[in-house]
């Protein structure tokens, strides 16, 4: 197996995939680089649910909207106790309390509803809308930092622009030090991209993340302030404050998921503009198309795959699922199902019917969807307003694991600025 730059893939736990139907691996470079084609080939080959024995035992990958929908709406058979498939196999004992390590995303009913309700006010439209000005200011500052935006200039649209937008937004919401922003991409890598490595190899990175969050939580206990961390520390359930591990786990979720998912879809949107100059011009010259375009970016370039754990043995689409098996939920694959969307593999900038699953399905639909939409819209608006036209200037490197997005998008400006 080789990486996008042609070098050998030396990561622990990886091996070439010769048959995606019976030996898939979501953490080899080939997967995210070619995922839509892999999903299409599986569907057209009569395999709605792929299988693998990697990651310590059976794992399953449904690729049709119907199969993904059924799992997402069936918490009785599919637990959310762990949403990232790794080489650390879970034990299905009685110690799980329904909350999990990163509530509410790792929570099952009935605890899930309580954990989710605590976060809803912070991400309600009336709380998110006022952030637009700050996000726009951040985007403009990042664009100024790119230097000369005239023909021939090159920069990385992912690592120099897209990545920094959700980092700055989430860091500000949580009230964490600006000087720490450089650490967040490393946290994302340790949690989401090193999943094929042995558990002991990942431990230092995971410990560093939670030690960092615990330190920030202690600081907020000593010095409360007007931010989301202090808000979580002040929440009570039946007259009792949240347990410290609940607060730490929830902040971990916000920090990792709030950054990588949005960074990935913004990067994918800019990659699309580099490959489709007509869409870039349309967005620049016809702002009225922006709302439909944002939904199509979300559908066509949805980044998030979650995971479930099988609660009890049962048959599913002709497969015998066993208690403790992993099941991946690739919501982007649901968005590419021709039974759900007309011409699903084509980006249609003004697509009218677009009930996509970019933010998930079922009880775990993304709490942060209002924020993600706002960040994506402002990021694209500011980019097309300040960058006239671009083309790819080198190879694209993709992420590894369950969040799909480009890590590098080297581009070259091809037209003079209108400013």
Short mmCIF file of C-alpha atoms in Angstrom, two decimals:
data_model
loop_
_atom_site.label_atom_id
_atom_site.label_comp_id
_atom_site.label_asym_id
_atom_site.label_seq_id
_atom_site.Cartn_x
_atom_site.Cartn_y
_atom_site.Cartn_z
CA UNK A 1 0.00 0.00 0.00
CA UNK A 2 1.30 3.48 -0.84
CA UNK A 3 0.43 6.93 0.41
CA UNK A 4 -0.78 9.72 -1.92
CA UNK A 5 2.79 10.99 -2.29
CA UNK A 6 3.94 7.57 -3.50
CA UNK A 7 5.74 6.49 -0.36
CA UNK A 8 5.12 3.19 1.40
CA UNK A 9 2.44 3.10 4.07
CA UNK A 10 4.31 2.00 7.20
CA UNK A 11 1.57 2.55 9.77
CA UNK A 12 1.03 -0.27 12.23
CA UNK A 13 -1.87 -2.57 11.55
CA UNK A 14 -2.38 -1.83 7.87
CA UNK A 15 -2.34 -4.34 5.04
CA UNK A 16 -3.45 -4.04 1.42
CA UNK A 17 -7.16 -4.50 0.74
CA UNK A 18 -7.79 -6.92 -2.12
CA UNK A 19 -11.56 -7.29 -1.75
CA UNK A 20 -13.59 -4.47 -0.21
CA UNK A 21 -16.65 -6.70 0.15
CA UNK A 22 -15.05 -9.13 2.60
CA UNK A 23 -11.89 -7.39 3.86
CA UNK A 24 -12.54 -3.63 3.97
CA UNK A 25 -10.36 -1.24 5.96
CA UNK A 26 -11.47 2.35 6.51
CA UNK A 27 -8.01 3.37 7.74
CA UNK A 28 -5.91 2.73 4.65
CA UNK A 29 -5.17 5.70 2.41
CA UNK A 30 -7.02 4.19 -0.52
CA UNK A 31 -10.34 4.26 1.32
CA UNK A 32 -10.96 7.98 1.83
CA UNK A 33 -9.23 8.85 -1.43
CA UNK A 34 -11.65 6.63 -3.39
CA UNK A 35 -14.57 6.07 -1.00
CA UNK A 36 -17.43 7.08 -3.35
CA UNK A 37 -16.17 4.62 -5.97
CA UNK A 38 -15.77 1.87 -3.35
CA UNK A 39 -19.34 2.40 -2.11
CA UNK A 40 -20.69 2.42 -5.67
CA UNK A 41 -18.81 -0.75 -6.60
CA UNK A 42 -20.14 -2.53 -3.51
CA UNK A 43 -23.74 -1.50 -4.20
CA UNK A 44 -23.55 -2.38 -7.89
CA UNK A 45 -21.84 -5.65 -7.03
CA UNK A 46 -24.78 -6.72 -4.88
CA UNK A 47 -23.07 -6.14 -1.53
CA UNK A 48 -25.16 -3.73 0.56
CA UNK A 49 -23.18 -4.64 3.70
CA UNK A 50 -19.43 -5.30 3.47
CA UNK A 51 -17.50 -7.26 6.10
CA UNK A 52 -14.01 -7.48 7.58
CA UNK A 53 -12.22 -9.43 10.29
CA UNK A 54 -9.80 -6.58 10.96
CA UNK A 55 -9.99 -4.57 14.19
CA UNK A 56 -10.10 -7.54 16.50
CA UNK A 57 -13.08 -9.37 15.02
CA UNK A 58 -16.09 -8.87 12.79
CA UNK A 59 -16.91 -5.38 11.54
CA UNK A 60 -19.57 -4.41 9.02
CA UNK A 61 -19.95 -1.57 6.50
CA UNK A 62 -23.43 -0.88 5.08
CA UNK A 63 -23.36 1.27 1.93
CA UNK A 64 -27.04 1.76 1.06
CA UNK A 65 -29.29 4.46 2.45
CA UNK A 66 -31.82 1.85 3.57
CA UNK A 67 -29.32 -0.19 5.59
CA UNK A 68 -27.70 2.89 7.17
CA UNK A 69 -31.12 4.35 8.00
CA UNK A 70 -32.26 1.12 9.68
CA UNK A 71 -29.21 0.99 11.95
CA UNK A 72 -29.33 4.67 12.86
CA UNK A 73 -32.92 4.36 14.02
CA UNK A 74 -32.43 1.12 15.95
CA UNK A 75 -30.58 1.80 19.24
CA UNK A 76 -32.07 -1.40 20.66
CA UNK A 77 -29.86 -3.53 18.42
CA UNK A 78 -27.03 -1.05 17.81
CA UNK A 79 -25.37 0.70 20.75
CA UNK A 80 -23.45 3.97 20.54
CA UNK A 81 -21.18 3.07 23.46
CA UNK A 82 -18.16 3.51 21.18
CA UNK A 83 -18.39 5.44 17.92
CA UNK A 84 -14.83 4.98 16.60
CA UNK A 85 -13.73 1.58 15.30
CA UNK A 86 -10.22 0.81 16.56
CA UNK A 87 -8.04 -2.17 17.42
CA UNK A 88 -9.21 -1.85 21.02
CA UNK A 89 -12.08 -4.34 21.17
CA UNK A 90 -14.82 -3.60 23.68
CA UNK A 91 -16.07 -6.07 26.24
CA UNK A 92 -19.84 -6.44 26.32
CA UNK A 93 -20.18 -6.62 30.09
CA UNK A 94 -22.60 -4.93 32.46
CA UNK A 95 -20.39 -1.99 33.43
CA UNK A 96 -21.61 0.32 30.65
CA UNK A 97 -23.92 2.92 32.23
CA UNK A 98 -25.44 4.20 28.99
CA UNK A 99 -23.43 7.44 29.06
CA UNK A 100 -20.13 6.46 27.46
CA UNK A 101 -16.89 8.38 27.33
CA UNK A 102 -18.04 11.31 25.17
CA UNK A 103 -21.70 12.02 25.91
CA UNK A 104 -24.11 12.42 24.21
CA UNK A 105 -22.58 10.85 21.11
CA UNK A 106 -21.55 7.73 23.06
CA UNK A 107 -24.81 7.56 25.01
CA UNK A 108 -27.75 5.18 24.61
CA UNK A 109 -31.39 5.70 25.61
CA UNK A 110 -32.67 6.70 28.05
CA UNK A 111 -29.50 8.46 29.26
CA UNK A 112 -28.84 9.87 25.80
CA UNK A 113 -31.82 12.23 25.87
CA UNK A 114 -30.62 13.79 29.13
CA UNK A 115 -27.03 14.21 27.94
CA UNK A 116 -28.16 15.68 24.62
CA UNK A 117 -30.60 18.11 26.21
CA UNK A 118 -27.76 19.71 28.15
CA UNK A 119 -26.03 20.82 24.94
CA UNK A 120 -29.03 21.90 22.88
CA UNK A 121 -29.23 25.48 24.23
CA UNK A 122 -25.59 26.20 23.40
CA UNK A 123 -26.08 25.19 19.76
CA UNK A 124 -29.57 26.60 19.17
CA UNK A 125 -29.94 28.96 16.18
CA UNK A 126 -30.34 32.03 18.39
CA UNK A 127 -27.01 31.27 20.08
CA UNK A 128 -25.16 30.40 16.87
CA UNK A 129 -26.35 33.17 14.52
CA UNK A 130 -24.55 35.99 16.41
CA UNK A 131 -21.22 34.21 15.80
CA UNK A 132 -21.33 35.04 12.09
CA UNK A 133 -19.44 38.31 12.46
CA UNK A 134 -16.61 36.68 14.41
CA UNK A 135 -16.35 33.81 11.92
CA UNK A 136 -16.27 36.23 8.99
CA UNK A 137 -13.54 38.26 10.67
CA UNK A 138 -11.53 35.08 11.25
CA UNK A 139 -11.89 34.00 7.61
CA UNK A 140 -10.78 37.41 6.33
CA UNK A 141 -7.77 37.39 8.63
CA UNK A 142 -6.78 33.95 7.37
CA UNK A 143 -7.15 35.07 3.75
CA UNK A 144 -5.00 38.14 4.39
CA UNK A 145 -2.41 35.84 5.90
CA UNK A 146 -2.12 33.98 2.59
CA UNK A 147 -0.33 36.98 1.10
CA UNK A 148 -0.53 37.99 -2.56
CA UNK A 149 -3.79 36.65 -4.02
CA UNK A 150 -2.90 37.35 -7.63
CA UNK A 151 -2.43 34.96 -10.59
CA UNK A 152 0.34 32.45 -10.01
CA UNK A 153 0.22 32.64 -6.21
CA UNK A 154 -0.02 29.27 -4.48
CA UNK A 155 -1.20 28.19 -1.05
CA UNK A 156 -2.78 25.20 0.68
CA UNK A 157 -6.53 25.76 0.92
CA UNK A 158 -6.92 22.99 3.51
CA UNK A 159 -4.03 23.43 5.93
CA UNK A 160 -3.70 27.21 5.61
CA UNK A 161 -7.39 28.13 5.55
CA UNK A 162 -10.04 25.44 6.14
CA UNK A 163 -8.34 23.82 9.13
CA UNK A 164 -8.05 27.03 11.13
CA UNK A 165 -11.70 28.09 10.94
CA UNK A 166 -13.31 25.45 13.22
CA UNK A 167 -10.21 25.42 15.41
CA UNK A 168 -10.64 29.11 16.13
CA UNK A 169 -14.41 28.87 16.57
CA UNK A 170 -14.45 25.89 18.95
CA UNK A 171 -11.47 27.16 20.92
CA UNK A 172 -13.24 30.49 21.48
CA UNK A 173 -16.54 28.87 22.43
CA UNK A 174 -14.81 26.66 25.02
CA UNK A 175 -12.73 29.52 26.37
CA UNK A 176 -9.38 27.81 25.83
CA UNK A 177 -6.11 29.73 25.27
CA UNK A 178 -5.46 30.97 21.74
CA UNK A 179 -1.87 29.83 22.08
CA UNK A 180 -3.07 26.21 22.24
CA UNK A 181 -4.72 26.12 18.81
CA UNK A 182 -1.66 24.51 17.26
CA UNK A 183 -2.18 21.42 19.43
CA UNK A 184 -5.71 20.64 18.26
CA UNK A 185 -4.84 19.09 14.90
CA UNK A 186 -2.59 16.66 16.75
CA UNK A 187 -5.43 15.69 19.07
CA UNK A 188 -7.66 15.00 16.05
CA UNK A 189 -4.96 12.85 14.49
CA UNK A 190 -4.45 10.79 17.66
CA UNK A 191 -8.16 10.11 18.18
CA UNK A 192 -9.42 9.60 14.62
CA UNK A 193 -6.52 8.71 12.33
CA UNK A 194 -4.40 6.28 14.34
CA UNK A 195 -7.18 3.73 14.74
CA UNK A 196 -5.29 0.91 12.99
CA UNK A 197 -2.45 1.06 15.51
CA UNK A 198 -2.39 -1.09 18.65
CA UNK A 199 -4.16 0.46 21.63
CA UNK A 200 -0.92 0.83 23.58
CA UNK A 201 0.64 2.80 20.72
CA UNK A 202 -2.19 5.35 20.84
CA UNK A 203 -2.36 5.70 24.60
CA UNK A 204 0.07 8.60 24.98
CA UNK A 205 -1.83 10.72 22.48
CA UNK A 206 -5.21 10.01 24.07
CA UNK A 207 -3.84 10.64 27.55
CA UNK A 208 -2.43 13.99 26.38
CA UNK A 209 -5.86 15.05 25.07
CA UNK A 210 -7.74 14.27 28.27
CA UNK A 211 -5.00 15.66 30.49
CA UNK A 212 -5.24 18.89 28.51
CA UNK A 213 -9.04 19.06 28.87
CA UNK A 214 -8.88 18.23 32.59
CA UNK A 215 -6.38 21.06 33.05
CA UNK A 216 -8.71 23.50 31.27
CA UNK A 217 -11.67 22.30 33.33
CA UNK A 218 -9.76 22.82 36.59
CA UNK A 219 -8.81 26.31 35.43
CA UNK A 220 -12.47 27.09 34.74
CA UNK A 221 -13.50 25.77 38.15
CA UNK A 222 -10.97 28.13 39.75
CA UNK A 223 -11.83 31.00 37.42
CA UNK A 224 -15.37 30.78 35.98
CA UNK A 225 -16.03 32.85 32.87
CA UNK A 226 -18.62 33.38 30.17
CA UNK A 227 -17.96 30.43 27.89
CA UNK A 228 -19.23 26.95 27.12
CA UNK A 229 -16.88 25.19 29.53
CA UNK A 230 -18.15 27.20 32.50
CA UNK A 231 -21.70 26.71 31.24
CA UNK A 232 -21.27 22.93 31.32
CA UNK A 233 -19.74 23.07 34.79
CA UNK A 234 -22.80 24.99 36.02
CA UNK A 235 -25.36 22.54 34.60
CA UNK A 236 -27.30 20.42 37.08
CA UNK A 237 -29.23 17.18 36.67
CA UNK A 238 -31.82 16.63 39.41
CA UNK A 239 -30.06 19.22 41.55
CA UNK A 240 -26.57 17.76 41.13
CA UNK A 241 -23.76 19.17 38.94
CA UNK A 242 -22.41 17.04 36.14
CA UNK A 243 -19.75 14.54 37.09
CA UNK A 244 -16.27 15.74 36.08
CA UNK A 245 -15.82 12.81 33.66
CA UNK A 246 -19.07 13.83 31.95
CA UNK A 247 -17.84 17.39 31.41
CA UNK A 248 -14.42 16.22 30.21
CA UNK A 249 -15.93 13.67 27.83
CA UNK A 250 -18.39 16.16 26.35
CA UNK A 251 -15.67 18.75 25.82
CA UNK A 252 -13.55 16.08 24.16
CA UNK A 253 -16.41 15.41 21.78
CA UNK A 254 -16.83 19.10 20.97
CA UNK A 255 -13.13 19.62 20.49
CA UNK A 256 -12.54 16.64 18.19
CA UNK A 257 -15.83 16.37 16.30
CA UNK A 258 -16.39 20.11 16.11
CA UNK A 259 -13.04 20.63 14.46
CA UNK A 260 -12.41 17.70 12.13
CA UNK A 261 -15.86 17.42 10.59
CA UNK A 262 -16.14 21.08 9.65
CA UNK A 263 -12.50 21.39 8.60
CA UNK A 264 -13.04 18.40 6.32
CA UNK A 265 -16.18 19.63 4.58
CA UNK A 266 -14.75 23.13 4.06
CA UNK A 267 -11.60 21.60 2.59
CA UNK A 268 -13.67 19.34 0.33
CA UNK A 269 -15.71 22.34 -0.84
CA UNK A 270 -12.56 24.25 -1.80
CA UNK A 271 -11.15 21.16 -3.52
CA UNK A 272 -14.37 21.01 -5.55
CA UNK A 273 -13.98 24.67 -6.57
CA UNK A 274 -10.43 23.96 -7.75
CA UNK A 275 -11.75 21.14 -9.92
CA UNK A 276 -14.93 22.91 -11.07
CA UNK A 277 -14.13 26.52 -12.04
CA UNK A 278 -17.64 27.01 -13.45
CA UNK A 279 -19.09 26.44 -9.97
CA UNK A 280 -16.56 28.87 -8.50
CA UNK A 281 -17.69 31.54 -10.98
CA UNK A 282 -21.36 30.77 -10.31
CA UNK A 283 -20.91 31.27 -6.58
CA UNK A 284 -18.95 34.46 -7.13
CA UNK A 285 -21.40 36.00 -9.64
CA UNK A 286 -24.72 34.64 -8.35
CA UNK A 287 -24.90 34.81 -4.53
CA UNK A 288 -28.53 33.62 -4.61
CA UNK A 289 -27.31 30.10 -5.38
CA UNK A 290 -25.24 29.90 -2.18
CA UNK A 291 -27.91 28.26 0.08
CA UNK A 292 -28.48 25.40 -2.37
CA UNK A 293 -24.74 25.08 -2.95
CA UNK A 294 -24.04 24.75 0.77
CA UNK A 295 -26.51 21.86 1.04
CA UNK A 296 -24.95 20.21 -2.01
CA UNK A 297 -21.46 20.58 -0.52
CA UNK A 298 -22.81 18.88 2.59
CA UNK A 299 -24.44 16.07 0.63
CA UNK A 300 -21.74 15.44 -1.93
CA UNK A 301 -18.81 15.91 0.44
CA UNK A 302 -20.31 14.74 3.75
CA UNK A 303 -17.39 13.84 6.01
CA UNK A 304 -18.73 11.77 8.88
CA UNK A 305 -18.93 8.03 9.45
CA UNK A 306 -19.99 6.95 12.93
CA UNK A 307 -19.88 3.48 14.45
CA UNK A 308 -22.22 1.29 16.45
CA UNK A 309 -21.74 -1.88 18.50
CA UNK A 310 -24.13 -4.79 18.00
CA UNK A 311 -26.17 -5.30 21.19
CA UNK A 312 -27.47 -8.80 20.48
CA UNK A 313 -27.14 -11.47 17.83
CA UNK A 314 -29.47 -10.95 14.91
CA UNK A 315 -29.79 -11.21 11.14
CA UNK A 316 -29.32 -8.05 9.07
CA UNK A 317 -29.54 -7.94 5.26
CA UNK A 318 -28.69 -11.62 5.09
CA UNK A 319 -25.73 -11.38 7.48
CA UNK A 320 -25.45 -12.90 10.95
CA UNK A 321 -24.39 -10.07 13.25
CA UNK A 322 -23.01 -11.09 16.63
CA UNK A 323 -23.09 -9.29 19.94
CA UNK A 324 -20.01 -7.07 20.16
CA UNK A 325 -19.46 -6.71 16.39
CA UNK A 326 -18.54 -3.27 15.07
CA UNK A 327 -20.81 -1.59 12.52
CA UNK A 328 -19.73 1.51 10.63
CA UNK A 329 -22.37 4.04 9.56
CA UNK A 330 -21.03 5.91 6.52
CA UNK A 331 -23.58 8.69 6.17
CA UNK A 332 -21.70 9.95 3.06
CA UNK A 333 -22.48 6.62 1.38
CA UNK A 334 -26.18 7.13 2.12
CA UNK A 335 -25.89 10.46 0.31
CA UNK A 336 -24.55 8.69 -2.81
CA UNK A 337 -27.31 6.07 -3.05
CA UNK A 338 -29.12 6.33 -6.42
CA UNK A 339 -32.31 5.07 -4.79
CA UNK A 340 -32.29 8.20 -2.62
CA UNK A 341 -30.83 10.87 -4.93
CA UNK A 342 -31.00 11.43 -8.65
CA UNK A 343 -27.56 11.33 -10.27
CA UNK A 344 -25.97 11.09 -6.80
CA UNK A 345 -22.31 11.14 -7.84
CA UNK A 346 -22.69 14.44 -9.69
CA UNK A 347 -22.36 17.75 -7.84
CA UNK A 348 -25.39 19.85 -8.83
CA UNK A 349 -24.86 23.31 -7.44
CA UNK A 350 -28.56 24.25 -7.47
CA UNK A 351 -29.98 20.82 -6.59
CA UNK A 352 -33.54 21.34 -5.34
CA UNK A 353 -34.47 18.10 -3.55
CA UNK A 354 -31.68 17.50 -1.07
CA UNK A 355 -32.69 15.73 2.14
CA UNK A 356 -29.16 14.56 2.81
CA UNK A 357 -27.76 12.72 5.81
CA UNK A 358 -24.57 14.77 6.22
CA UNK A 359 -25.45 15.42 9.87
CA UNK A 360 -26.46 11.84 10.56
CA UNK A 361 -29.78 10.11 11.08
CA UNK A 362 -31.74 9.10 14.15
CA UNK A 363 -31.37 10.23 17.74
CA UNK A 364 -27.70 11.15 17.28
CA UNK A 365 -28.23 13.69 14.51
CA UNK A 366 -25.48 16.30 14.91
CA UNK A 367 -26.18 18.87 17.60
CA UNK A 368 -23.74 21.26 15.95
CA UNK A 369 -25.41 21.34 12.54
CA UNK A 370 -26.35 25.03 12.86
CA UNK A 371 -22.75 25.94 13.65
CA UNK A 372 -21.29 23.72 10.92
CA UNK A 373 -23.60 25.20 8.28
CA UNK A 374 -22.67 28.72 9.38
CA UNK A 375 -18.93 28.02 9.31
CA UNK A 376 -19.14 26.35 5.90
CA UNK A 377 -21.24 29.14 4.39
CA UNK A 378 -19.09 31.99 5.68
CA UNK A 379 -15.86 30.18 4.77
CA UNK A 380 -17.02 29.64 1.17
CA UNK A 381 -18.53 33.13 0.85
CA UNK A 382 -15.33 34.82 1.96
CA UNK A 383 -13.16 32.54 -0.15
CA UNK A 384 -15.00 33.17 -3.42
CA UNK A 385 -15.22 36.89 -2.64
CA UNK A 386 -11.45 37.22 -2.19
CA UNK A 387 -10.00 34.44 -4.37
CA UNK A 388 -11.10 34.85 -8.00
CA UNK A 389 -10.33 31.39 -9.42
CA UNK A 390 -8.09 28.46 -8.54
CA UNK A 391 -6.71 25.23 -9.93
CA UNK A 392 -4.98 22.33 -8.24
CA UNK A 393 -1.24 22.87 -7.92
CA UNK A 394 -0.20 19.44 -6.61
CA UNK A 395 -1.43 16.13 -5.18
CA UNK A 396 -4.23 16.05 -2.61
CA UNK A 397 -3.67 14.11 0.61
CA UNK A 398 -6.74 12.65 2.31
CA UNK A 399 -7.47 11.95 5.96
CA UNK A 400 -7.49 8.48 7.45
CA UNK A 401 -10.39 6.88 9.28
CA UNK A 402 -14.00 7.79 9.83
CA UNK A 403 -13.92 11.50 9.00
CA UNK A 404 -13.31 11.99 5.29
CA UNK A 405 -11.71 15.18 4.10
CA UNK A 406 -8.61 16.47 2.33
CA UNK A 407 -5.66 17.27 4.58
CA UNK A 408 -3.82 19.17 1.86
CA UNK A 409 -5.33 21.03 -1.12
CA UNK A 410 -2.49 22.87 -2.87
CA UNK A 411 -3.98 25.47 -5.24
CA UNK A 412 -2.82 28.15 -7.66
CA UNK A 413 -4.72 31.36 -8.40
CA UNK A 414 -5.53 31.62 -12.10
CA UNK A 415 -7.34 34.98 -12.44
CA UNK A 416 -6.65 38.49 -11.15
CA UNK A 417 -8.48 39.65 -8.05
CA UNK A 418 -11.53 41.87 -8.41
CA UNK A 419 -10.54 43.77 -5.25
#
